[in-house]
Amino acid sequence: MDVPADSVGFVSPVKVYFDQMLPLASGASLNDFDLMVETYGELNASRSNAVLVCHALSGHHHVAGYYRDQMKSEGWWENLIGPGRPLDTRKFFVIGVNNIGGCHGSTGPRSINPATKKPWGSEFPVVTVSDWVNAQSLLANRLGIDSFAAVIGGSLGGMQALQWSIEFPERVRNVIAIAAAPKLSAENIGFNEVARQAIMTDPEFHGGHFYEHNAIPQRGLRLSRMLGHLTYLSDDVMGDKFGRDLTDGQNEYQFGFDVEFEVESYLRHQGDKFAGYFDANTYLLMTKALDYFDPAKPFAGDLSAAFRRSKAKFFIAAFSSDWRFSPKRSKEIVRALIANRIDVSYAEIESADGHDSFLMPIAQYHALLRQVFAEIRV
Amino acid sequence: MDVPADSVGFVSPVKVYFDQMLPLASGASLNDFDLMVETYGELNASRSNAVLVCHALSGHHHVAGYYRDQMKSEGWWENLIGPGRPLDTRKFFVIGVNNIGGCHGSTGPRSINPATKKPWGSEFPVVTVSDWVNAQSLLANRLGIDSFAAVIGGSLGGMQALQWSIEFPERVRNVIAIAAAPKLSAENIGFNEVARQAIMTDPEFHGGHFYEHNAIPQRGLRLSRMLGHLTYLSDDVMGDKFGRDLTDGQNEYQFGFDVEFEVESYLRHQGDKFAGYFDANTYLLMTKALDYFDPAKPFAGDLSAAFRRSKAKFFIAAFSSDWRFSPKRSKEIVRALIANRIDVSYAEIESADGHDSFLMPIAQYHALLRQVFAEIRV
């Protein structure tokens, strides 16, 4: 396989073991835990050039590069990161980490619960954005990183970037939060709830202990992902991509319930693919972390109070066609930062690709990120 | 039970049997069929004052009035219809009809298939908006109605009203189509497809023959309705109604997967209620009729050509916060009518209630309908 010259190239993940207790927001705790990690570039002598990339709902530690001897193995933000790319690995040491509760190697529902010697399943504690940031801070300690040059993420990843500035104001110099929101709306929670109910009412879910039953709630996972995809795209981009086209170039209706429109075929395919590898309990945990994120909650809803101790410089970006976390939601963040006289730049980027835009190599968007990273002193 | 003075009062449905073949768009046909019907007001001597009300996805023939000795039995458009109400039954003879394929008494998937002597189930032919309009025209014949003073409907009901003017231009003098669209977008079809997959992959669906198994695919129906409700409302109205409120006045998170946010409670309740009475095969048929509606299709996508023979006067209305069938979609209809120099009025009504607005007694909206009906000569 040929790897582009401006890719970080072939990479390997590392499992990092933490022999220490991780207290969680719920009151529960993990006695010890693993984090799956990838890094790209070199940490400089002053350990000042580290950038943490936080993942969203279905993401993981494999952010950039390729796995040797594996087809289509590029990281989920490969288009952003590499030598000469906007997040330039000649300048920065970039870290990707799979969050606690995930299903890509970090301690999560598939791990063994030391109390029962069986997989945690649905007994795995509910985790929050704050819990993830705490775990990430322990990883930073391990790597000897006092302060990140930047923490960056899109969607749920952007919420982690925001949380860093709230929880560890001295340890992050730049926060880059893209297509995020300061908290979910009722509609947002509603979509998550439909997805959760699809999974939890699947008979193969077995109350979250499907591993022991050699079962997988694939029907529920598939529905969750189909619904997710619908909300990550926009009406316009779906119109452009699929319109009312029928599969196989057909022109006449079939008057049945087999797949018929291209959009049906696309959604079923996405759902099937996802249900083949993603963990149902992780999906539940990730949606719950989204629902719970609300840094203004301890401050009686005053978001500006939440950022009072923040010291980072912020770059906030949103996409015109994103109706899941619309530009309006990003502006709420911007206003709360401005109220604290915090240095913040905001970009509303024209794009038809909806919420998924944050993963796309949109020229204006990447040019802005290139500039943001170029200005960061290390 | 006290019935308001301006209600049509207590009503009873009538099952009307048609001993004649109904050919369908799919090529299949029904040898004979029943239509469940309700009427309000009196047909005048010249039979010129009839108004047909067409129902949407989950609707039926019980449009107005109450059932004696039954609590909460008001018709689904009770707020619109009655003596002195916008659709005034002192002037008009109003007809509600459950469509073919429905689950409220008209011939549908629960009816006996004469070929097998068992319920049709998933063998019931796929029906279209055009099929419904044909069946409704046979009902009009039976009642001696040559021409309707108006055909009115919201959403899928509005599509039937449009189809009347296309198929029977001499038989409808006014078309009132509210919160409708000239065809579904890819996103619209996508939401229908997720709902269908939820039902069809429910193990209790049994390939559509769940009646014989004494089973009901309640999980799938419940998910379909939860998702439906999310798309019928707007982000704003959900924010106003539920926000991020927790149930039972709680203020702290429970860190579990029981119902927790008010919006979760609302959606689960709506889903459970619906799954208790609606037929899964009917839901599939209704969504497919929506997907297939595309009167411009025989004209290579030219919507104005579809209306070329239409003779009715049109009133088209849409609601500002309706993102399922947005005002933009109604304007497509208006433009196609104007291209034919057809008399059309269009109203875009401010409302936070989303697609469901068409069922609400919004003052400006009802005032407009009152005016439209007042101007109709009978």
PDB file of N, CA and C in Angstrom, chain A residues 25-26 126 183-187 189-191 193-194 196-198 200-201 203 219 222-223 227 230 235 238 243-244 251 253-257 260 263-264 267-268 284 288 291-294 297, chain B residues 26 126 128 183-187 189-191 193-194 196-198 200-201 203 219 222-223 227 230 235 238 243-244 251 253-257 260 263-264 267-268 284 288 291-294 297:
ATOM      1  N   ALA A  25     -17.262  10.668  38.269  1.00  0.00           N
ATOM      2  CA  ALA A  25     -18.274  11.649  38.687  1.00  0.00           C
ATOM      3  C   ALA A  25     -19.481  10.986  39.337  1.00  0.00           C
ATOM      4  N   SER A  26     -19.750   9.755  38.959  1.00  0.00           N
ATOM      5  CA  SER A  26     -20.926   9.059  39.488  1.00  0.00           C
ATOM      6  C   SER A  26     -20.762   8.647  40.946  1.00  0.00           C
ATOM      7  N   VAL A 126     -21.261   4.540  34.513  1.00  0.00           N
ATOM      8  CA  VAL A 126     -21.530   5.632  33.581  1.00  0.00           C
ATOM      9  C   VAL A 126     -20.410   6.663  33.718  1.00  0.00           C
ATOM     10  N   LYS A 183     -24.170  22.232  25.816  1.00  0.00           N
ATOM     11  CA  LYS A 183     -25.022  21.203  26.426  1.00  0.00           C
ATOM     12  C   LYS A 183     -26.009  20.762  25.366  1.00  0.00           C
ATOM     13  N   LEU A 184     -26.561  19.573  25.533  1.00  0.00           N
ATOM     14  CA  LEU A 184     -27.509  19.074  24.544  1.00  0.00           C
ATOM     15  C   LEU A 184     -28.882  19.698  24.757  1.00  0.00           C
ATOM     16  N   SER A 185     -29.596  19.900  23.648  1.00  0.00           N
ATOM     17  CA  SER A 185     -30.987  20.349  23.718  1.00  0.00           C
ATOM     18  C   SER A 185     -31.885  19.140  23.961  1.00  0.00           C
ATOM     19  N   ALA A 186     -33.156  19.410  24.242  1.00  0.00           N
ATOM     20  CA  ALA A 186     -34.131  18.320  24.429  1.00  0.00           C
ATOM     21  C   ALA A 186     -34.191  17.441  23.179  1.00  0.00           C
ATOM     22  N   GLU A 187     -34.130  18.071  22.010  1.00  0.00           N
ATOM     23  CA  GLU A 187     -34.172  17.285  20.769  1.00  0.00           C
ATOM     24  C   GLU A 187     -32.935  16.392  20.660  1.00  0.00           C
ATOM     25  N   ILE A 189     -31.123  15.184  23.093  1.00  0.00           N
ATOM     26  CA  ILE A 189     -31.292  14.085  24.053  1.00  0.00           C
ATOM     27  C   ILE A 189     -32.297  13.077  23.509  1.00  0.00           C
ATOM     28  N   GLY A 190     -33.349  13.601  22.874  1.00  0.00           N
ATOM     29  CA  GLY A 190     -34.375  12.730  22.300  1.00  0.00           C
ATOM     30  C   GLY A 190     -33.799  11.769  21.270  1.00  0.00           C
ATOM     31  N   PHE A 191     -32.968  12.274  20.372  1.00  0.00           N
ATOM     32  CA  PHE A 191     -32.351  11.380  19.383  1.00  0.00           C
ATOM     33  C   PHE A 191     -31.467  10.334  20.072  1.00  0.00           C
ATOM     34  N   GLU A 193     -31.895   9.173  23.012  1.00  0.00           N
ATOM     35  CA  GLU A 193     -32.781   8.252  23.726  1.00  0.00           C
ATOM     36  C   GLU A 193     -33.393   7.221  22.773  1.00  0.00           C
ATOM     37  N   VAL A 194     -33.784   7.645  21.575  1.00  0.00           N
ATOM     38  CA  VAL A 194     -34.309   6.679  20.601  1.00  0.00           C
ATOM     39  C   VAL A 194     -33.239   5.630  20.292  1.00  0.00           C
ATOM     40  N   ARG A 196     -30.725   4.720  22.204  1.00  0.00           N
ATOM     41  CA  ARG A 196     -30.544   3.851  23.381  1.00  0.00           C
ATOM     42  C   ARG A 196     -31.669   2.831  23.487  1.00  0.00           C
ATOM     43  N   GLN A 197     -32.899   3.296  23.261  1.00  0.00           N
ATOM     44  CA  GLN A 197     -34.029   2.368  23.369  1.00  0.00           C
ATOM     45  C   GLN A 197     -33.956   1.300  22.280  1.00  0.00           C
ATOM     46  N   ALA A 198     -33.462   1.668  21.107  1.00  0.00           N
ATOM     47  CA  ALA A 198     -33.295   0.665  20.044  1.00  0.00           C
ATOM     48  C   ALA A 198     -32.357  -0.439  20.515  1.00  0.00           C
ATOM     49  N   MET A 200     -31.399  -1.078  23.823  1.00  0.00           N
ATOM     50  CA  MET A 200     -31.778  -1.728  25.085  1.00  0.00           C
ATOM     51  C   MET A 200     -32.992  -2.630  24.943  1.00  0.00           C
ATOM     52  N   THR A 201     -33.854  -2.366  23.934  1.00  0.00           N
ATOM     53  CA  THR A 201     -35.021  -3.233  23.747  1.00  0.00           C
ATOM     54  C   THR A 201     -34.745  -4.347  22.745  1.00  0.00           C
ATOM     55  N   PRO A 203     -33.792  -7.812  21.875  1.00  0.00           N
ATOM     56  CA  PRO A 203     -33.746  -9.014  22.731  1.00  0.00           C
ATOM     57  C   PRO A 203     -32.326  -9.567  22.901  1.00  0.00           C
ATOM     58  N   ARG A 219     -29.389  -5.594  15.753  1.00  0.00           N
ATOM     59  CA  ARG A 219     -30.542  -4.839  15.234  1.00  0.00           C
ATOM     60  C   ARG A 219     -30.578  -3.444  15.833  1.00  0.00           C
ATOM     61  N   ARG A 222     -27.641  -1.259  14.689  1.00  0.00           N
ATOM     62  CA  ARG A 222     -27.855  -0.882  13.290  1.00  0.00           C
ATOM     63  C   ARG A 222     -28.837   0.286  13.195  1.00  0.00           C
ATOM     64  N   LEU A 223     -29.948   0.197  13.925  1.00  0.00           N
ATOM     65  CA  LEU A 223     -30.922   1.291  13.918  1.00  0.00           C
ATOM     66  C   LEU A 223     -30.311   2.575  14.475  1.00  0.00           C
ATOM     67  N   LEU A 227     -30.008   6.046  12.301  1.00  0.00           N
ATOM     68  CA  LEU A 227     -30.560   7.305  12.805  1.00  0.00           C
ATOM     69  C   LEU A 227     -29.454   8.336  12.994  1.00  0.00           C
ATOM     70  N   LEU A 230     -28.440   9.907   9.736  1.00  0.00           N
ATOM     71  CA  LEU A 230     -29.431  10.876   9.276  1.00  0.00           C
ATOM     72  C   LEU A 230     -29.227  12.233   9.937  1.00  0.00           C
ATOM     73  N   ASP A 235     -30.233  17.819   5.096  1.00  0.00           N
ATOM     74  CA  ASP A 235     -31.235  17.555   4.067  1.00  0.00           C
ATOM     75  C   ASP A 235     -30.654  17.862   2.689  1.00  0.00           C
ATOM     76  N   MET A 238     -27.985  15.284   1.507  1.00  0.00           N
ATOM     77  CA  MET A 238     -28.641  14.020   1.170  1.00  0.00           C
ATOM     78  C   MET A 238     -29.399  14.152  -0.144  1.00  0.00           C
ATOM     79  N   GLY A 243     -30.928  12.124  -3.462  1.00  0.00           N
ATOM     80  CA  GLY A 243     -32.210  12.583  -3.987  1.00  0.00           C
ATOM     81  C   GLY A 243     -33.249  11.493  -3.818  1.00  0.00           C
ATOM     82  N   ARG A 244     -34.037  11.286  -4.855  1.00  0.00           N
ATOM     83  CA  ARG A 244     -35.035  10.213  -4.838  1.00  0.00           C
ATOM     84  C   ARG A 244     -34.603   9.080  -5.763  1.00  0.00           C
ATOM     85  N   ASN A 251     -36.149   2.850 -12.589  1.00  0.00           N
ATOM     86  CA  ASN A 251     -36.988   4.040 -12.673  1.00  0.00           C
ATOM     87  C   ASN A 251     -38.388   3.795 -12.104  1.00  0.00           C
ATOM     88  N   TYR A 253     -41.177   2.024  -9.356  1.00  0.00           N
ATOM     89  CA  TYR A 253     -41.314   1.528  -7.990  1.00  0.00           C
ATOM     90  C   TYR A 253     -41.529   0.014  -7.989  1.00  0.00           C
ATOM     91  N   GLN A 254     -41.078  -0.616  -6.915  1.00  0.00           N
ATOM     92  CA  GLN A 254     -41.214  -2.076  -6.808  1.00  0.00           C
ATOM     93  C   GLN A 254     -42.441  -2.494  -5.992  1.00  0.00           C
ATOM     94  N   PHE A 255     -43.046  -1.558  -5.288  1.00  0.00           N
ATOM     95  CA  PHE A 255     -44.242  -1.838  -4.474  1.00  0.00           C
ATOM     96  C   PHE A 255     -44.001  -2.957  -3.468  1.00  0.00           C
ATOM     97  N   GLY A 256     -42.863  -2.868  -2.804  1.00  0.00           N
ATOM     98  CA  GLY A 256     -42.543  -3.830  -1.755  1.00  0.00           C
ATOM     99  C   GLY A 256     -41.675  -3.146  -0.713  1.00  0.00           C
ATOM    100  N   PHE A 257     -41.117  -3.926   0.182  1.00  0.00           N
ATOM    101  CA  PHE A 257     -40.355  -3.347   1.284  1.00  0.00           C
ATOM    102  C   PHE A 257     -38.876  -3.709   1.234  1.00  0.00           C
ATOM    103  N   GLU A 260     -34.961   0.072  -1.900  1.00  0.00           N
ATOM    104  CA  GLU A 260     -35.464   0.602  -3.162  1.00  0.00           C
ATOM    105  C   GLU A 260     -34.832   1.948  -3.501  1.00  0.00           C
ATOM    106  N   VAL A 263     -30.991   6.142  -0.799  1.00  0.00           N
ATOM    107  CA  VAL A 263     -30.757   6.581   0.582  1.00  0.00           C
ATOM    108  C   VAL A 263     -31.024   5.429   1.558  1.00  0.00           C
ATOM    109  N   GLU A 264     -31.974   4.569   1.231  1.00  0.00           N
ATOM    110  CA  GLU A 264     -32.225   3.396   2.073  1.00  0.00           C
ATOM    111  C   GLU A 264     -31.022   2.467   2.046  1.00  0.00           C
ATOM    112  N   LEU A 267     -28.144   3.965   4.124  1.00  0.00           N
ATOM    113  CA  LEU A 267     -28.345   3.892   5.578  1.00  0.00           C
ATOM    114  C   LEU A 267     -28.230   2.452   6.076  1.00  0.00           C
ATOM    115  N   ARG A 268     -28.815   1.519   5.341  1.00  0.00           N
ATOM    116  CA  ARG A 268     -28.698   0.119   5.764  1.00  0.00           C
ATOM    117  C   ARG A 268     -27.240  -0.322   5.779  1.00  0.00           C
ATOM    118  N   LEU A 284     -24.143   3.187  24.400  1.00  0.00           N
ATOM    119  CA  LEU A 284     -24.993   3.743  25.465  1.00  0.00           C
ATOM    120  C   LEU A 284     -24.215   4.731  26.325  1.00  0.00           C
ATOM    121  N   LYS A 288     -24.785   8.849  26.798  1.00  0.00           N
ATOM    122  CA  LYS A 288     -25.093   9.369  28.128  1.00  0.00           C
ATOM    123  C   LYS A 288     -24.095  10.474  28.510  1.00  0.00           C
ATOM    124  N   ASP A 291     -25.372  13.502  26.854  1.00  0.00           N
ATOM    125  CA  ASP A 291     -26.554  14.056  27.540  1.00  0.00           C
ATOM    126  C   ASP A 291     -26.169  14.797  28.816  1.00  0.00           C
ATOM    127  N   TYR A 292     -25.193  14.239  29.533  1.00  0.00           N
ATOM    128  CA  TYR A 292     -24.835  14.797  30.842  1.00  0.00           C
ATOM    129  C   TYR A 292     -23.954  16.042  30.740  1.00  0.00           C
ATOM    130  N   PHE A 293     -23.271  16.200  29.614  1.00  0.00           N
ATOM    131  CA  PHE A 293     -22.344  17.335  29.521  1.00  0.00           C
ATOM    132  C   PHE A 293     -23.108  18.652  29.685  1.00  0.00           C
ATOM    133  N   ASP A 294     -22.724  19.413  30.668  1.00  0.00           N
ATOM    134  CA  ASP A 294     -23.421  20.667  30.965  1.00  0.00           C
ATOM    135  C   ASP A 294     -22.585  21.432  31.987  1.00  0.00           C
ATOM    136  N   LYS A 297     -24.007  23.593  34.712  1.00  0.00           N
ATOM    137  CA  LYS A 297     -24.937  23.059  35.713  1.00  0.00           C
ATOM    138  C   LYS A 297     -24.520  23.403  37.152  1.00  0.00           C
TER     139      LYS A 297
ATOM    140  N   SER B  26     -50.037  -0.544  -8.009  1.00  0.00           N
ATOM    141  CA  SER B  26     -49.008  -1.585  -8.062  1.00  0.00           C
ATOM    142  C   SER B  26     -49.299  -2.640  -9.112  1.00  0.00           C
ATOM    143  N   VAL B 126     -49.156  -2.963  -1.476  1.00  0.00           N
ATOM    144  CA  VAL B 126     -48.674  -1.602  -1.218  1.00  0.00           C
ATOM    145  C   VAL B 126     -49.629  -0.631  -1.910  1.00  0.00           C
ATOM    146  N   THR B 128     -51.008   3.494  -2.668  1.00  0.00           N
ATOM    147  CA  THR B 128     -50.463   4.822  -2.932  1.00  0.00           C
ATOM    148  C   THR B 128     -51.508   5.896  -2.656  1.00  0.00           C
ATOM    149  N   LYS B 183     -43.171  16.013  -2.789  1.00  0.00           N
ATOM    150  CA  LYS B 183     -42.526  14.699  -2.760  1.00  0.00           C
ATOM    151  C   LYS B 183     -41.572  14.701  -1.580  1.00  0.00           C
ATOM    152  N   LEU B 184     -41.224  13.531  -1.108  1.00  0.00           N
ATOM    153  CA  LEU B 184     -40.317  13.456   0.039  1.00  0.00           C
ATOM    154  C   LEU B 184     -38.867  13.665  -0.401  1.00  0.00           C
ATOM    155  N   SER B 185     -38.090  14.279   0.485  1.00  0.00           N
ATOM    156  CA  SER B 185     -36.655  14.413   0.252  1.00  0.00           C
ATOM    157  C   SER B 185     -35.961  13.122   0.691  1.00  0.00           C
ATOM    158  N   ALA B 186     -34.673  13.010   0.372  1.00  0.00           N
ATOM    159  CA  ALA B 186     -33.897  11.843   0.793  1.00  0.00           C
ATOM    160  C   ALA B 186     -33.917  11.711   2.315  1.00  0.00           C
ATOM    161  N   GLU B 187     -33.827  12.860   3.006  1.00  0.00           N
ATOM    162  CA  GLU B 187     -33.856  12.811   4.471  1.00  0.00           C
ATOM    163  C   GLU B 187     -35.206  12.301   4.968  1.00  0.00           C
ATOM    164  N   ILE B 189     -37.283  10.317   3.412  1.00  0.00           N
ATOM    165  CA  ILE B 189     -37.332   8.875   3.142  1.00  0.00           C
ATOM    166  C   ILE B 189     -36.464   8.140   4.162  1.00  0.00           C
ATOM    167  N   GLY B 190     -35.320   8.750   4.487  1.00  0.00           N
ATOM    168  CA  GLY B 190     -34.420   8.130   5.466  1.00  0.00           C
ATOM    169  C   GLY B 190     -35.096   7.923   6.817  1.00  0.00           C
ATOM    170  N   PHE B 191     -35.795   8.929   7.296  1.00  0.00           N
ATOM    171  CA  PHE B 191     -36.496   8.768   8.578  1.00  0.00           C
ATOM    172  C   PHE B 191     -37.563   7.664   8.475  1.00  0.00           C
ATOM    173  N   GLU B 193     -37.453   5.125   6.541  1.00  0.00           N
ATOM    174  CA  GLU B 193     -36.755   3.849   6.421  1.00  0.00           C
ATOM    175  C   GLU B 193     -36.274   3.360   7.792  1.00  0.00           C
ATOM    176  N   VAL B 194     -35.771   4.266   8.626  1.00  0.00           N
ATOM    177  CA  VAL B 194     -35.350   3.852   9.971  1.00  0.00           C
ATOM    178  C   VAL B 194     -36.557   3.293  10.728  1.00  0.00           C
ATOM    179  N   ARG B 196     -39.259   1.937   9.439  1.00  0.00           N
ATOM    180  CA  ARG B 196     -39.623   0.637   8.851  1.00  0.00           C
ATOM    181  C   ARG B 196     -38.677  -0.460   9.324  1.00  0.00           C
ATOM    182  N   GLN B 197     -37.380  -0.143   9.342  1.00  0.00           N
ATOM    183  CA  GLN B 197     -36.411  -1.156   9.774  1.00  0.00           C
ATOM    184  C   GLN B 197     -36.606  -1.505  11.243  1.00  0.00           C
ATOM    185  N   ALA B 198     -36.991  -0.522  12.046  1.00  0.00           N
ATOM    186  CA  ALA B 198     -37.267  -0.813  13.456  1.00  0.00           C
ATOM    187  C   ALA B 198     -38.388  -1.838  13.569  1.00  0.00           C
ATOM    188  N   MET B 200     -39.572  -3.911  11.002  1.00  0.00           N
ATOM    189  CA  MET B 200     -39.345  -5.157  10.259  1.00  0.00           C
ATOM    190  C   MET B 200     -38.279  -6.048  10.894  1.00  0.00           C
ATOM    191  N   THR B 201     -37.357  -5.442  11.664  1.00  0.00           N
ATOM    192  CA  THR B 201     -36.327  -6.265  12.310  1.00  0.00           C
ATOM    193  C   THR B 201     -36.724  -6.660  13.734  1.00  0.00           C
ATOM    194  N   PRO B 203     -38.163  -9.017  16.182  1.00  0.00           N
ATOM    195  CA  PRO B 203     -38.437 -10.463  16.046  1.00  0.00           C
ATOM    196  C   PRO B 203     -39.929 -10.798  16.117  1.00  0.00           C
ATOM    197  N   ARG B 219     -41.913  -3.352  20.157  1.00  0.00           N
ATOM    198  CA  ARG B 219     -40.639  -2.631  20.272  1.00  0.00           C
ATOM    199  C   ARG B 219     -40.411  -1.749  19.057  1.00  0.00           C
ATOM    200  N   ARG B 222     -42.920   1.141  18.813  1.00  0.00           N
ATOM    201  CA  ARG B 222     -42.591   2.130  19.838  1.00  0.00           C
ATOM    202  C   ARG B 222     -41.435   3.021  19.370  1.00  0.00           C
ATOM    203  N   LEU B 223     -40.391   2.401  18.830  1.00  0.00           N
ATOM    204  CA  LEU B 223     -39.252   3.176  18.319  1.00  0.00           C
ATOM    205  C   LEU B 223     -39.683   4.078  17.167  1.00  0.00           C
ATOM    206  N   LEU B 227     -39.364   8.175  17.277  1.00  0.00           N
ATOM    207  CA  LEU B 227     -38.646   8.905  16.230  1.00  0.00           C
ATOM    208  C   LEU B 227     -39.588   9.858  15.503  1.00  0.00           C
ATOM    209  N   LEU B 230     -40.209  12.993  17.472  1.00  0.00           N
ATOM    210  CA  LEU B 230     -39.051  13.892  17.419  1.00  0.00           C
ATOM    211  C   LEU B 230     -39.072  14.743  16.161  1.00  0.00           C
ATOM    212  N   ASP B 235     -37.016  21.784  17.553  1.00  0.00           N
ATOM    213  CA  ASP B 235     -36.024  21.927  18.619  1.00  0.00           C
ATOM    214  C   ASP B 235     -36.495  22.973  19.628  1.00  0.00           C
ATOM    215  N   MET B 238     -39.478  21.792  21.836  1.00  0.00           N
ATOM    216  CA  MET B 238     -39.014  20.788  22.786  1.00  0.00           C
ATOM    217  C   MET B 238     -38.194  21.451  23.890  1.00  0.00           C
ATOM    218  N   GLY B 243     -36.855  21.157  27.826  1.00  0.00           N
ATOM    219  CA  GLY B 243     -35.496  21.614  28.111  1.00  0.00           C
ATOM    220  C   GLY B 243     -34.645  20.442  28.552  1.00  0.00           C
ATOM    221  N   ARG B 244     -33.855  20.662  29.599  1.00  0.00           N
ATOM    222  CA  ARG B 244     -33.037  19.595  30.163  1.00  0.00           C
ATOM    223  C   ARG B 244     -33.601  19.163  31.525  1.00  0.00           C
ATOM    224  N   ASN B 251     -32.743  17.087  40.601  1.00  0.00           N
ATOM    225  CA  ASN B 251     -31.724  18.013  40.111  1.00  0.00           C
ATOM    226  C   ASN B 251     -30.404  17.312  39.814  1.00  0.00           C
ATOM    227  N   TYR B 253     -28.041  13.994  38.458  1.00  0.00           N
ATOM    228  CA  TYR B 253     -28.035  12.863  37.533  1.00  0.00           C
ATOM    229  C   TYR B 253     -28.059  11.544  38.306  1.00  0.00           C
ATOM    230  N   GLN B 254     -28.653  10.535  37.684  1.00  0.00           N
ATOM    231  CA  GLN B 254     -28.754   9.219  38.317  1.00  0.00           C
ATOM    232  C   GLN B 254     -27.647   8.266  37.878  1.00  0.00           C
ATOM    233  N   PHE B 255     -26.912   8.614  36.833  1.00  0.00           N
ATOM    234  CA  PHE B 255     -25.819   7.776  36.330  1.00  0.00           C
ATOM    235  C   PHE B 255     -26.279   6.354  36.020  1.00  0.00           C
ATOM    236  N   GLY B 256     -27.416   6.270  35.351  1.00  0.00           N
ATOM    237  CA  GLY B 256     -27.925   4.977  34.910  1.00  0.00           C
ATOM    238  C   GLY B 256     -28.715   5.164  33.631  1.00  0.00           C
ATOM    239  N   PHE B 257     -29.432   4.123  33.222  1.00  0.00           N
ATOM    240  CA  PHE B 257     -30.143   4.180  31.950  1.00  0.00           C
ATOM    241  C   PHE B 257     -31.660   4.129  32.109  1.00  0.00           C
ATOM    242  N   GLU B 260     -34.794   9.527  32.739  1.00  0.00           N
ATOM    243  CA  GLU B 260     -34.164  10.533  33.592  1.00  0.00           C
ATOM    244  C   GLU B 260     -34.558  11.948  33.175  1.00  0.00           C
ATOM    245  N   VAL B 263     -37.808  14.733  28.560  1.00  0.00           N
ATOM    246  CA  VAL B 263     -38.039  14.440  27.142  1.00  0.00           C
ATOM    247  C   VAL B 263     -37.992  12.930  26.890  1.00  0.00           C
ATOM    248  N   GLU B 264     -37.179  12.217  27.648  1.00  0.00           N
ATOM    249  CA  GLU B 264     -37.149  10.754  27.526  1.00  0.00           C
ATOM    250  C   GLU B 264     -38.482  10.167  27.970  1.00  0.00           C
ATOM    251  N   LEU B 267     -41.168  10.827  25.303  1.00  0.00           N
ATOM    252  CA  LEU B 267     -41.048  10.004  24.088  1.00  0.00           C
ATOM    253  C   LEU B 267     -41.409   8.545  24.373  1.00  0.00           C
ATOM    254  N   ARG B 268     -40.939   8.029  25.516  1.00  0.00           N
ATOM    255  CA  ARG B 268     -41.282   6.641  25.845  1.00  0.00           C
ATOM    256  C   ARG B 268     -42.797   6.485  25.987  1.00  0.00           C
ATOM    257  N   LEU B 284     -46.095   0.549   8.039  1.00  0.00           N
ATOM    258  CA  LEU B 284     -45.213   0.351   6.883  1.00  0.00           C
ATOM    259  C   LEU B 284     -45.871   0.872   5.607  1.00  0.00           C
ATOM    260  N   LYS B 288     -44.694   4.047   3.152  1.00  0.00           N
ATOM    261  CA  LYS B 288     -44.360   3.779   1.748  1.00  0.00           C
ATOM    262  C   LYS B 288     -45.182   4.674   0.824  1.00  0.00           C
ATOM    263  N   ASP B 291     -43.387   7.877   0.783  1.00  0.00           N
ATOM    264  CA  ASP B 291     -42.168   7.822  -0.034  1.00  0.00           C
ATOM    265  C   ASP B 291     -42.480   7.870  -1.526  1.00  0.00           C
ATOM    266  N   TYR B 292     -43.566   7.187  -1.908  1.00  0.00           N
ATOM    267  CA  TYR B 292     -43.883   7.053  -3.338  1.00  0.00           C
ATOM    268  C   TYR B 292     -44.553   8.298  -3.916  1.00  0.00           C
ATOM    269  N   PHE B 293     -45.153   9.113  -3.058  1.00  0.00           N
ATOM    270  CA  PHE B 293     -45.891  10.270  -3.591  1.00  0.00           C
ATOM    271  C   PHE B 293     -44.945  11.183  -4.360  1.00  0.00           C
ATOM    272  N   ASP B 294     -45.236  11.398  -5.604  1.00  0.00           N
ATOM    273  CA  ASP B 294     -44.373  12.202  -6.470  1.00  0.00           C
ATOM    274  C   ASP B 294     -45.127  12.463  -7.769  1.00  0.00           C
ATOM    275  N   LYS B 297     -43.517  12.711 -11.146  1.00  0.00           N
ATOM    276  CA  LYS B 297     -42.721  11.605 -11.706  1.00  0.00           C
ATOM    277  C   LYS B 297     -43.139  11.239 -13.137  1.00  0.00           C
TER     278      LYS B 297
END
